[in-house]
Coordinates of C-alpha atoms in Angstrom, one line a residue:
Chain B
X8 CA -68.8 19.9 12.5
X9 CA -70.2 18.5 15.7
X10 CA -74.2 19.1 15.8
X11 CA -75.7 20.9 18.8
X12 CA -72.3 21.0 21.0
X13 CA -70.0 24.2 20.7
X14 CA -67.1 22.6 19.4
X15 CA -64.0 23.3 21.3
X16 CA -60.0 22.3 20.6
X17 CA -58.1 20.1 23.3
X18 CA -54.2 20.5 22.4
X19 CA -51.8 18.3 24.6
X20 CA -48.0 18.5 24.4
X21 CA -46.0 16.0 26.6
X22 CA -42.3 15.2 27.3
X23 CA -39.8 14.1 29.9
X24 CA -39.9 17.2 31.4
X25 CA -43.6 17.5 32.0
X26 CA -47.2 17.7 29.8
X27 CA -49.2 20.7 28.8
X28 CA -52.9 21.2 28.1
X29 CA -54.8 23.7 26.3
X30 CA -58.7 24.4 26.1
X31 CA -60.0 27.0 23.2
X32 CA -62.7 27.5 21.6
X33 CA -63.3 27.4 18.1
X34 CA -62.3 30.8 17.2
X35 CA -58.7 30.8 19.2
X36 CA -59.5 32.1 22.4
X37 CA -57.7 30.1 25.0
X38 CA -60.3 28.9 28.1
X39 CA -57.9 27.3 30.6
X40 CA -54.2 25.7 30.4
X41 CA -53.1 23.5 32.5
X42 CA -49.6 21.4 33.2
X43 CA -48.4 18.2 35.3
X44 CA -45.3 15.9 35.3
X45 CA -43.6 13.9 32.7
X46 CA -45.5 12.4 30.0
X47 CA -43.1 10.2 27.9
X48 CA -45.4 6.7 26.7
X49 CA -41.9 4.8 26.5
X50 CA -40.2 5.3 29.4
X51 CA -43.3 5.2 31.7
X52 CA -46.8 4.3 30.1
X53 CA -49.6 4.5 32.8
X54 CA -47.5 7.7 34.8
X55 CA -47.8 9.7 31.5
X56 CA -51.4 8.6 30.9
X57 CA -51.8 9.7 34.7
X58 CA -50.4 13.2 34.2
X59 CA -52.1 13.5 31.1
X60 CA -55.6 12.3 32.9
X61 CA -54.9 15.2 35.9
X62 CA -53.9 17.7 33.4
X63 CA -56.6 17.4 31.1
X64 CA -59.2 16.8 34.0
X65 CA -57.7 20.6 35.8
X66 CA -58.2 22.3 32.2
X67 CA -61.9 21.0 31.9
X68 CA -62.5 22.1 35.9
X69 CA -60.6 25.7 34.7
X70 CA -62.9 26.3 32.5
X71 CA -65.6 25.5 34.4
X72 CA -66.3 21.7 32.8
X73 CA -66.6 18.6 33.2
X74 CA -65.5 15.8 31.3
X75 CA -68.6 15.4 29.2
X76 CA -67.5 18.2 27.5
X77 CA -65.1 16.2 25.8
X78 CA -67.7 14.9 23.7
X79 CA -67.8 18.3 21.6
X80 CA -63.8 18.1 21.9
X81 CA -61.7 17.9 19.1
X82 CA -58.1 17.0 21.0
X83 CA -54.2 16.5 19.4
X84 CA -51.8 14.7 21.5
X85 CA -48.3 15.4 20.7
X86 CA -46.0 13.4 23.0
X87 CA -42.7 11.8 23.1
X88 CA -42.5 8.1 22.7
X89 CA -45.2 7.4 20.7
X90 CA -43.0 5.9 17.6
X91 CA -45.8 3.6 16.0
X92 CA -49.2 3.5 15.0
X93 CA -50.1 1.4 17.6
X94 CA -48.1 3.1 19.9
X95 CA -50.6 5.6 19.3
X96 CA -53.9 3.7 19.3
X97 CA -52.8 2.7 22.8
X98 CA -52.5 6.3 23.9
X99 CA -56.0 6.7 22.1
X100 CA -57.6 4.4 23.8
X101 CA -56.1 5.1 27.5
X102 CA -57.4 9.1 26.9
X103 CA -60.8 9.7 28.1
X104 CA -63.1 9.7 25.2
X105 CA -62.7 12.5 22.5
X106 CA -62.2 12.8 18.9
X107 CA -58.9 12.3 19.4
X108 CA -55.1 12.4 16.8
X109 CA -52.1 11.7 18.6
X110 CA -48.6 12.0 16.9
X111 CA -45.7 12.1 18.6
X112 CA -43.9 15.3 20.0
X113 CA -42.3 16.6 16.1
X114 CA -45.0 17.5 14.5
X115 CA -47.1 19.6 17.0
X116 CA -43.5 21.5 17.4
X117 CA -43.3 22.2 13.8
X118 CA -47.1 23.4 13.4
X119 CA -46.7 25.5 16.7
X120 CA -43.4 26.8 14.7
X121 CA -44.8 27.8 11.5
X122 CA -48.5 28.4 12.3
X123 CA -49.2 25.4 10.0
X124 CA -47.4 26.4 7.3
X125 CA -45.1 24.6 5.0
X126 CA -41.9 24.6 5.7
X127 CA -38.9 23.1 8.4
X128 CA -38.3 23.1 11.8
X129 CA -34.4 22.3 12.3
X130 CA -34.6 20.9 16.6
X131 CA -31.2 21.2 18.1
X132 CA -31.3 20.2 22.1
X133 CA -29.4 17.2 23.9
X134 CA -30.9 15.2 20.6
X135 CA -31.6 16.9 17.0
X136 CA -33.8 15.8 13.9
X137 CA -35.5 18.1 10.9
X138 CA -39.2 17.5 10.6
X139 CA -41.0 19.2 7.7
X140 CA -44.3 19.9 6.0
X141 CA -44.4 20.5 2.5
X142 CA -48.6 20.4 2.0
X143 CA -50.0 17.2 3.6
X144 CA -46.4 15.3 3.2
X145 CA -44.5 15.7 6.9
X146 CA -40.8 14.3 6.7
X147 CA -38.5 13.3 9.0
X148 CA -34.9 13.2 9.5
X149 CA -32.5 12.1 12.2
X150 CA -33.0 11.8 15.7
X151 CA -32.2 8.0 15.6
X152 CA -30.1 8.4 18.9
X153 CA -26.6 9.5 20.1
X154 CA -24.8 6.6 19.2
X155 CA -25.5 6.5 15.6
X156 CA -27.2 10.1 14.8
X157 CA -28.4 13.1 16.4
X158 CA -25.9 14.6 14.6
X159 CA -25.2 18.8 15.5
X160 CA -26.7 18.6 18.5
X161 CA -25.7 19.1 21.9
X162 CA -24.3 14.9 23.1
X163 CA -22.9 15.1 19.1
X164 CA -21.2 18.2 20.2
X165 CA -19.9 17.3 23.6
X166 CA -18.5 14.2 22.3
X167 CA -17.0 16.0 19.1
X168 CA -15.3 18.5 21.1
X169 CA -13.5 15.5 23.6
X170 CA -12.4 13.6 20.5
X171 CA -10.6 16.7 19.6
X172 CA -9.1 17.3 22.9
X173 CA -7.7 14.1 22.4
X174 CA -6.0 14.8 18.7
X175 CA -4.7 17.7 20.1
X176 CA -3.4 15.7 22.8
X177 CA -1.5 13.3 20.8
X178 CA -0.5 16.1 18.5
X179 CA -2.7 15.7 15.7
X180 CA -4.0 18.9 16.1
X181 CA -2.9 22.6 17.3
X182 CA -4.7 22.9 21.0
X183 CA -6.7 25.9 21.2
X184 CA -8.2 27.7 24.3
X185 CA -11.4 25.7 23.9
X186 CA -9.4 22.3 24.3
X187 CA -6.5 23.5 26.3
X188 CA -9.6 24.5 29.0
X189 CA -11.5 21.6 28.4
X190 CA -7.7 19.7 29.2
X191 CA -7.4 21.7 32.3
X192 CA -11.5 20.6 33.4
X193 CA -9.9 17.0 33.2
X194 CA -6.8 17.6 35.6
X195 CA -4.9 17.7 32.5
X196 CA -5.4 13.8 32.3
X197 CA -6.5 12.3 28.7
X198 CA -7.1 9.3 31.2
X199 CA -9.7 11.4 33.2
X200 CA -11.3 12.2 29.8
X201 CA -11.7 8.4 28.6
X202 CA -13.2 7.3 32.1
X203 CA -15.9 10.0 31.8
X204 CA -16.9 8.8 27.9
X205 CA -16.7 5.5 29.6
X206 CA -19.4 6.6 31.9
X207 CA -21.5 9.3 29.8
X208 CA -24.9 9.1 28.3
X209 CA -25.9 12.0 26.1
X210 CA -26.9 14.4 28.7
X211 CA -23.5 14.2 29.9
X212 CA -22.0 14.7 26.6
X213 CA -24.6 17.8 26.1
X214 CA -23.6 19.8 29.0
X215 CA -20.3 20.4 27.5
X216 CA -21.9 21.6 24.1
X217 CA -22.3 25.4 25.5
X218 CA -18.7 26.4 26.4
X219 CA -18.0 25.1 22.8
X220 CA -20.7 27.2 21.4
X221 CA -19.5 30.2 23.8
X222 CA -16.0 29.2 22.5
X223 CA -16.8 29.3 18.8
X224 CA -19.1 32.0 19.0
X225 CA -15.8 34.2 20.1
X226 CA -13.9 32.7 17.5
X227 CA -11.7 29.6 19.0
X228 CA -10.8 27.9 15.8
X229 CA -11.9 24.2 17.2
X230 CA -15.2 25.7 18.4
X231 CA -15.7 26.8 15.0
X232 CA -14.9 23.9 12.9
X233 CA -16.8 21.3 14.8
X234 CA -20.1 24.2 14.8
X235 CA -19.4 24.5 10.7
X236 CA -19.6 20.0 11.0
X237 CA -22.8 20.3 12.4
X238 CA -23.9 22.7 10.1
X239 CA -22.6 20.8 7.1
X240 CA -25.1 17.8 8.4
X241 CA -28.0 20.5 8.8
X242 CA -27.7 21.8 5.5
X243 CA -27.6 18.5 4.0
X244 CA -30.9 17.8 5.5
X245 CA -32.4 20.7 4.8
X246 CA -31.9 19.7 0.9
X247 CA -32.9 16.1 1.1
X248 CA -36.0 17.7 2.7
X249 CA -36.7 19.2 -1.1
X250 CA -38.7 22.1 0.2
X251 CA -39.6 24.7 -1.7
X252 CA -36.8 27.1 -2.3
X253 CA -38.6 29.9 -0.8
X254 CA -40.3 27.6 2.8
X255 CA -39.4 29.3 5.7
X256 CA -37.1 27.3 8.5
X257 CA -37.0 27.4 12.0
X258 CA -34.1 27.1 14.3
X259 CA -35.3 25.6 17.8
X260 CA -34.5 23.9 20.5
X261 CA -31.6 24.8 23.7
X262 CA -28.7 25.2 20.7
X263 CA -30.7 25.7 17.5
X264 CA -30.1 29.5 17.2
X265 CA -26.4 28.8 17.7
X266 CA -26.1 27.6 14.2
X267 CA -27.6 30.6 12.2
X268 CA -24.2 32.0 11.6
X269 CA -23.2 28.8 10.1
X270 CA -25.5 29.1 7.7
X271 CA -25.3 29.8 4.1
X272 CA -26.8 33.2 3.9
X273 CA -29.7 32.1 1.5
X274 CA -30.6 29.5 4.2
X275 CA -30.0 32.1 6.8
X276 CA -32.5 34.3 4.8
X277 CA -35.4 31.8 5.2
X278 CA -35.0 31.8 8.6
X279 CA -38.0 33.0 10.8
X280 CA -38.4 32.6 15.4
X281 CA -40.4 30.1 16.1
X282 CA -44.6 31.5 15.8
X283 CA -45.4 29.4 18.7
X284 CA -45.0 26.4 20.9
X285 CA -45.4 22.6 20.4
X286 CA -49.2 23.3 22.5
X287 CA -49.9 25.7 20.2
X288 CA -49.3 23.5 17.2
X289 CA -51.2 20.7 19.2
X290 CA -54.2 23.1 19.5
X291 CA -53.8 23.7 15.9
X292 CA -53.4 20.2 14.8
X293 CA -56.8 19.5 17.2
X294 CA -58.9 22.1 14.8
X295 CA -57.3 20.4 11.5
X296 CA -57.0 16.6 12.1
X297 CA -59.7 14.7 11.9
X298 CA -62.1 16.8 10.7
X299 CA -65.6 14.4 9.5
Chain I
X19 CA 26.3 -9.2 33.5
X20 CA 25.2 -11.6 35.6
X21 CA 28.3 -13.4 37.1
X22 CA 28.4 -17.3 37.8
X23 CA 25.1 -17.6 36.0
X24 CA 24.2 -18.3 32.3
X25 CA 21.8 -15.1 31.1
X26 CA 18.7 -16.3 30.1
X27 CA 16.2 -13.9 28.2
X28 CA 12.3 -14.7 29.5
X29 CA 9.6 -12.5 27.2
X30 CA 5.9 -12.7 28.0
X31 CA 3.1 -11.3 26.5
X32 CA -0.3 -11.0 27.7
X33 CA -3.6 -9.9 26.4
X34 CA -7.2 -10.7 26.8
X35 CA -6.8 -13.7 25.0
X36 CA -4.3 -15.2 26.6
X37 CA -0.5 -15.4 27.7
X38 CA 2.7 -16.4 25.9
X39 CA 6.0 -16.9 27.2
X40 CA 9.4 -17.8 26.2
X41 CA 12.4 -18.4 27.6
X42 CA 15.9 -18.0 24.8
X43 CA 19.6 -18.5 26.1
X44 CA 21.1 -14.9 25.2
X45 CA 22.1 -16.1 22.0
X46 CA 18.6 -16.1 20.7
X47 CA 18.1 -19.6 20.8
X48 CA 14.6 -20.7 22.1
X49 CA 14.8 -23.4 24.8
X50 CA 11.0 -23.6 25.7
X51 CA 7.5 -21.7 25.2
X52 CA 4.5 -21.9 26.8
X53 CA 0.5 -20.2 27.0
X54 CA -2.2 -19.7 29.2
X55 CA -5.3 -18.2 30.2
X56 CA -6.2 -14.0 30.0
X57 CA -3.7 -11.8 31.2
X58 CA -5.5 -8.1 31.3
X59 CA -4.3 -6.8 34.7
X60 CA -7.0 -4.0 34.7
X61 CA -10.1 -6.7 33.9
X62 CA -8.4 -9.2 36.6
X63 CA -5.5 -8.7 37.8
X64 CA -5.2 -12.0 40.2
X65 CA -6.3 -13.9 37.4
X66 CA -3.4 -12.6 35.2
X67 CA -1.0 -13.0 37.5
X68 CA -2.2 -16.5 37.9
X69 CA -1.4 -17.5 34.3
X70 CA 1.3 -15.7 34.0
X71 CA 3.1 -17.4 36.7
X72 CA 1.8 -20.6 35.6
X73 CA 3.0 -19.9 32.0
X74 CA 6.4 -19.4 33.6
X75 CA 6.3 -22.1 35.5
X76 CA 5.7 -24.6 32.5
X77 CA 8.3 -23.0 30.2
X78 CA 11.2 -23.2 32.5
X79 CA 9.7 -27.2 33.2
X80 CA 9.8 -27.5 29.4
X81 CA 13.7 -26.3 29.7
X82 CA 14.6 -28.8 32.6
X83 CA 15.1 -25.9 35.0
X84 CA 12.8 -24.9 37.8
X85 CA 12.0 -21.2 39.9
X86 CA 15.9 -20.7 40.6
X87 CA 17.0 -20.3 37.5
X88 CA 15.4 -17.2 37.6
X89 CA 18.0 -15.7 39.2
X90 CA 19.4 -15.5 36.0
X91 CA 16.7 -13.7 33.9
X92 CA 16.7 -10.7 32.1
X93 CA 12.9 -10.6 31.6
X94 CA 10.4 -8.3 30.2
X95 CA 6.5 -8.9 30.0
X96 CA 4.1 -6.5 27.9
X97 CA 0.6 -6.9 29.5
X98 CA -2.5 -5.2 28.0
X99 CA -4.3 -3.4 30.9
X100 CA -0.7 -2.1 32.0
X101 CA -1.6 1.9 32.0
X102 CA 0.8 4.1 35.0
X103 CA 4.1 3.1 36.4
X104 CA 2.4 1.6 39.5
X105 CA 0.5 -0.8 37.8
X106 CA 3.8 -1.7 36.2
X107 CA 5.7 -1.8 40.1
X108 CA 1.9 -4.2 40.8
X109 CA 2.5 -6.3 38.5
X110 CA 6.6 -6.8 39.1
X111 CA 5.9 -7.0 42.5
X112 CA 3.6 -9.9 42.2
X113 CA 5.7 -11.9 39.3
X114 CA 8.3 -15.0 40.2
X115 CA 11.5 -12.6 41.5
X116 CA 13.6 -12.0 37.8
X117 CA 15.3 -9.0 36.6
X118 CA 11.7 -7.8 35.3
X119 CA 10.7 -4.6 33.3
X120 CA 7.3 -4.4 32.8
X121 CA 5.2 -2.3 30.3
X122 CA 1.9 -2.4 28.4
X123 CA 1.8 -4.4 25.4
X124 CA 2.4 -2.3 22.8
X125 CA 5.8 -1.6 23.0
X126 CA 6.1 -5.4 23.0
X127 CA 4.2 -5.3 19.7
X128 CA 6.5 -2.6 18.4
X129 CA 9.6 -4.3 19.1
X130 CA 8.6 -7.1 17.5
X131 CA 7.2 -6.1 14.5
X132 CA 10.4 -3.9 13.8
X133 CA 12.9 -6.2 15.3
X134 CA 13.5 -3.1 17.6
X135 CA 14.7 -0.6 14.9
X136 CA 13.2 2.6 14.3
X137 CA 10.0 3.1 12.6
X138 CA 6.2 2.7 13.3
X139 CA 3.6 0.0 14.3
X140 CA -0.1 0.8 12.8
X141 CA -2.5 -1.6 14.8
X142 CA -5.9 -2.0 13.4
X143 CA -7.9 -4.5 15.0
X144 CA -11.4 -3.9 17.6
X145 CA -9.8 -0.6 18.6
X146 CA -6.0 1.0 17.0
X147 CA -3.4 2.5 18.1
X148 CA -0.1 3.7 16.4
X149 CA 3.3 3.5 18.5
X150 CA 6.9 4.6 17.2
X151 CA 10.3 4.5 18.1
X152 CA 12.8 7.3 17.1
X153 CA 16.0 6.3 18.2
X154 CA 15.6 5.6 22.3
X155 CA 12.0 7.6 23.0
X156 CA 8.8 5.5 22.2
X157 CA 5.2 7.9 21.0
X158 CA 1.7 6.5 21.2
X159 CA -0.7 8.0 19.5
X160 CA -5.0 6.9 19.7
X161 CA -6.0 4.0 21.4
X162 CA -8.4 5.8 23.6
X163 CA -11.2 3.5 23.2
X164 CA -14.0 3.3 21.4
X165 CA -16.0 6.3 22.6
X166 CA -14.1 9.3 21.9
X167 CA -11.1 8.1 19.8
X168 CA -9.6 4.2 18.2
X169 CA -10.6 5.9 14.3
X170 CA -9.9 3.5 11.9
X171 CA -10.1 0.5 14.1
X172 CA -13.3 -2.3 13.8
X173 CA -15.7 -0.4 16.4
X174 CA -15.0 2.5 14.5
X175 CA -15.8 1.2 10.8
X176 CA -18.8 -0.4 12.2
X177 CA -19.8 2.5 13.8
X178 CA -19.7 4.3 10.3
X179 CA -21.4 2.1 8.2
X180 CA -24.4 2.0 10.5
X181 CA -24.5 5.7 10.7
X182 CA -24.0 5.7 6.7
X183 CA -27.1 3.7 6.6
X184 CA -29.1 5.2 8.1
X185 CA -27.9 8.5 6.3
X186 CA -28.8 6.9 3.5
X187 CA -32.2 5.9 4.9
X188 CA -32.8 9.8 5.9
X189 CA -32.1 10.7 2.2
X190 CA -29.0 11.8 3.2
X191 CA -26.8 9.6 1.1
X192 CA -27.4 7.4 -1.6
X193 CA -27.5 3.6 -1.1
X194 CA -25.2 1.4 -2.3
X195 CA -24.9 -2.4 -2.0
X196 CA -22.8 -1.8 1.4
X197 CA -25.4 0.4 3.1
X198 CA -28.8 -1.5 1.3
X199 CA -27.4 -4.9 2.3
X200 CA -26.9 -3.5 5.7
X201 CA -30.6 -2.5 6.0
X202 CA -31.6 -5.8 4.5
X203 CA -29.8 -7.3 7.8
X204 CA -31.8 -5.3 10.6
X205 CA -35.2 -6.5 8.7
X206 CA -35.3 -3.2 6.8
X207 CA -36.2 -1.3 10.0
X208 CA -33.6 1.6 11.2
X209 CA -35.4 1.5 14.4
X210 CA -33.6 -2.0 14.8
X211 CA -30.6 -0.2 13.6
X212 CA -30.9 1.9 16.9
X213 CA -32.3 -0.8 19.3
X214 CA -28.4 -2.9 18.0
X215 CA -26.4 0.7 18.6
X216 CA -28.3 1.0 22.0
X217 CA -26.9 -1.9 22.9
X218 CA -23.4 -2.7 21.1
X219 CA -20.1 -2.5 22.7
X220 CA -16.9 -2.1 20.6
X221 CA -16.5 -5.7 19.6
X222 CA -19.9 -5.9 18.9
X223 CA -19.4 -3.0 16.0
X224 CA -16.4 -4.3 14.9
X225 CA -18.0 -7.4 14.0
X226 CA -19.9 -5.5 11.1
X227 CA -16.1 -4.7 9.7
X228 CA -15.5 -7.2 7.5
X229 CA -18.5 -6.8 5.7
X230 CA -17.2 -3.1 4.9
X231 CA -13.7 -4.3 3.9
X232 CA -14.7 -6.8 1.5
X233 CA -17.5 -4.3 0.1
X234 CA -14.7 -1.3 -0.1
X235 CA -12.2 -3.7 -1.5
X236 CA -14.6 -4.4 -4.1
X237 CA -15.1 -1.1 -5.2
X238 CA -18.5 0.1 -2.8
X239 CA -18.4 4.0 -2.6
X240 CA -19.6 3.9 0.9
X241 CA -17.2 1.3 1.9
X242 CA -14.3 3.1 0.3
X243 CA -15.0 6.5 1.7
X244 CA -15.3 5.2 5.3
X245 CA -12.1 3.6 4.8
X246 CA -10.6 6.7 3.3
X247 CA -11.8 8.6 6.4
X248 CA -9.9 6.0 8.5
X249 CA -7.2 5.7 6.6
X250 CA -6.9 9.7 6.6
X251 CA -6.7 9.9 10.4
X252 CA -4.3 7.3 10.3
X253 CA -1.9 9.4 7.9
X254 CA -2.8 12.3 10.4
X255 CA -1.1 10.6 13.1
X256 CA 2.1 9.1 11.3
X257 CA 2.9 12.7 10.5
X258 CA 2.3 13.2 13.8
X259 CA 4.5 10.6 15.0
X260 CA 7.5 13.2 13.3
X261 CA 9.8 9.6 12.1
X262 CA 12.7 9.6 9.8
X263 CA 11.5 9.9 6.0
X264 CA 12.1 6.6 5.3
X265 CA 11.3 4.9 8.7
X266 CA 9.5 1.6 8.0
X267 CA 5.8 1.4 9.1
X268 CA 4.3 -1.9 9.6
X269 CA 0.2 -2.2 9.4
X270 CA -0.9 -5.3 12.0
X271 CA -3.7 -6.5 14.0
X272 CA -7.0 -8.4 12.0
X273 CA -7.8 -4.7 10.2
X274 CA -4.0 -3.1 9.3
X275 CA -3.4 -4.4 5.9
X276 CA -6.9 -3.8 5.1
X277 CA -5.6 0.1 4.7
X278 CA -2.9 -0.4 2.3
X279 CA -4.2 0.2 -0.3
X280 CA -5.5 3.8 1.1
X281 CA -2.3 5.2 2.3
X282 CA -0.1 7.3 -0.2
X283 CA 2.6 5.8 -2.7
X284 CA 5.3 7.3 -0.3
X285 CA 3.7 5.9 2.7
X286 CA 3.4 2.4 1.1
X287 CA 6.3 2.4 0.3
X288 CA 7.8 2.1 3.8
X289 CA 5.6 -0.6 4.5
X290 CA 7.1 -3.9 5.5
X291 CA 5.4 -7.0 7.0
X292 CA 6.2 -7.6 10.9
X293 CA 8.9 -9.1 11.8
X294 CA 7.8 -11.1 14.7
X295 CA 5.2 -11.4 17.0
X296 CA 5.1 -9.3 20.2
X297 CA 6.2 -12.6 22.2
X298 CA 9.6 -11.9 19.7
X299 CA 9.6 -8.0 20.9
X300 CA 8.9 -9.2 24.7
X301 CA 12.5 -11.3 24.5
X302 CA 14.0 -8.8 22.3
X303 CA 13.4 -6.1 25.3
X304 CA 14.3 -8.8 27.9
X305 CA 17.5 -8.6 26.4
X306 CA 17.8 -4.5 26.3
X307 CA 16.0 -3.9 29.4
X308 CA 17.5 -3.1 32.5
X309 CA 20.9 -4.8 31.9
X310 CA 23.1 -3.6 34.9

């Protein structure tokens, strides 16, 4: 413990959609939140450590601090991008001065899942990986990329469900309303279908994945066996992550629920909502990491 | 028939790789070949056209005739990059004046490879595609590209075996030689794995293919269940294809005969090597096209 100083918890969470700051005290209570634009160390280095800066600077002001305060902080960065340790030493050092960990994004999403708990956190967006905790180990698994991975989730989906549109094209499989729609989308052109795969990155892919969700959730055949693919990959994860046969799982992420009827029902069983968000599991994170 | 005139048969083919033409009196005999440069008239069209008219040019030199004898052509040319019926009138438009029909180059291979008889052409090389003839109507089946369809064909295998690795990496799968010696090649680091996929075009995937032949052939269990996989869609779409039960299938291009030995007793049995070249099938259609 910090002599003489209150010691409060700093949680950041940041992404390409935008960074999030919390303030709280020791005990839990919340003092001020604030959020600013994109904060993903890859793709932009110095913008994200801006936002970050801004947002971290209008929590400390919210609460009515200033930045010497952070010498009593004890702060956890999640944020997409950082991939290596001295990915993260970089952030460190760009921060103003705290007793700072910084991870990236996964595991402040699965503590802010499970309260700090062991178990998994199955993330199913554009992208999807598993990331789990079982005591002080944290694992990992996919989210390598659309090209190679990502496997279930959204791009994976989008891109499964024009491949079959294609089979069922060239009659290597029965069309159903799912493809024949998806056939119709293209002007009824297989031609139309390869330009746009020639064109697509994974958000592209992605925004196709909820009419086949919609579609397999009201049964279309196609829908269903490319949903019980995905699910096939998830549960293989889920048991090369050698939890314990009881750790509870959560499903998150824009299409993560969609997969609990694919489920075996034991796996189903384990299944819990999300306890919180990745800024709660930073704020979390701050109190445990670190520690002197 | 032509009257006056001596028929003469001119076949070209053209790829990406180059041109090939020859021109055979209507008895078969050859009287003169030649080759250029590219002839993709989607990648560059006045470049094609170039050397094909050059390639012309030199073979009816080679026979001691010059332009006029044209007159008394049946010709046919199978160009890669030849996709609707107006690229086709393009390119005829644009060709020394003969009695052209013009097509893509897979009828071309067809006809050659089966010396014009019924049955089915299984090409494997970068990308596949699988074309049939059934008595006068051709079927194509795959060759979308890369993205979204060409299973079985180099891009694809390569694809697979980097996926499988890192699979394996994730726990997933276990290693074998195939998938170890793969991660031995990207410095034992899946993120280089990634930074390659971020960047690799279809040839570029297809490129890892003959490492995953070779390790299949010699008994790898990742190797042999990719090809399986491939050699399962393949079976797919010959059943597809709806041929006579004992129609004879040719496997060609650098990757075909590599799935021989993963195709059914029944289906190997039809198989028989090609023929001819599609530079045979291109004077072979000369000859049936368009005759008056």
């Amino acid at each position: 413990m910090t002599r003489g100083l209150p010691v409060l918890f700093l949680g950041v969470d940041g992404g390409g959609s935008g960074c999030r700051v919390a303030l709280a005290r020791a005990d839990g209570t919340v003092l001020a939140r604030a959020e600013r634009g994109p904060a993903n160390v890859t793709s932009d280095f110095d913008g994200a450590l801006a936002n970050l800066r801004a947002a971290i600077h209008e929590a400390l002001s919210a609460a009515g601090l200033d930045e010497s305060a952070l010498a009593a902080c004890r702060a956890h960065a999640g944020l997409a991008g950082v991939v290596t340790r001295s990915d993260a030493d970089r952030v460190r050092a760009a921060l103003p001065p705290a007793r700072w960990t910084v991870t990236d994004d996964r595991p402040t999403a699965l503590a802010g899942a499970l309260g700090g708990q062991d178990g998994a956190l199955i993330c199913v967006g554009t992208g999807s990986f598993l990331i789990s905790r079982r005591g002080a180990a944290l694992r990992t698994i996919g989210g390598w990329g659309f090209q190679l991975s990502d496997q279930g989730s959204g791009a994976w989906l989008g891109r499964a469900l024009l491949e079959e549109t294609l089979l069922a094209h060239d009659g290597l499989a029965a069309f159903t309303d799912l493809t024949r729609a998806v056939l119709i989308d293209f002007g009824g052109a297989p031609d139309r279908i390869v330009a746009f795969a020639g064109q697509a990155g994974p958000q592209d892919y992605a925004r196709l994945a909820r009419k086949l969700t919609e579609a397999a959730a009201a049964g279309d055949d196609t829908g269903r066996a490319i949903m019980a693919r995905g699910a096939s990959y998830l549960t293989r994860a889920l048991a090369a992550l050698d939890l314990a046969g009881n750790a509870p799982l959560c499903l998150s992420g824009g299409l993560g629920p969609s997969y609990a009827p694919y489920l075996s029902p034991p796996l189903a069983a384990r299944l819990r909502a999300p306890a919180g968000t990745a800024l709660d599991g930073a704020l979390l994170l701050a109190g445990q990491d670190g520690a002197p």
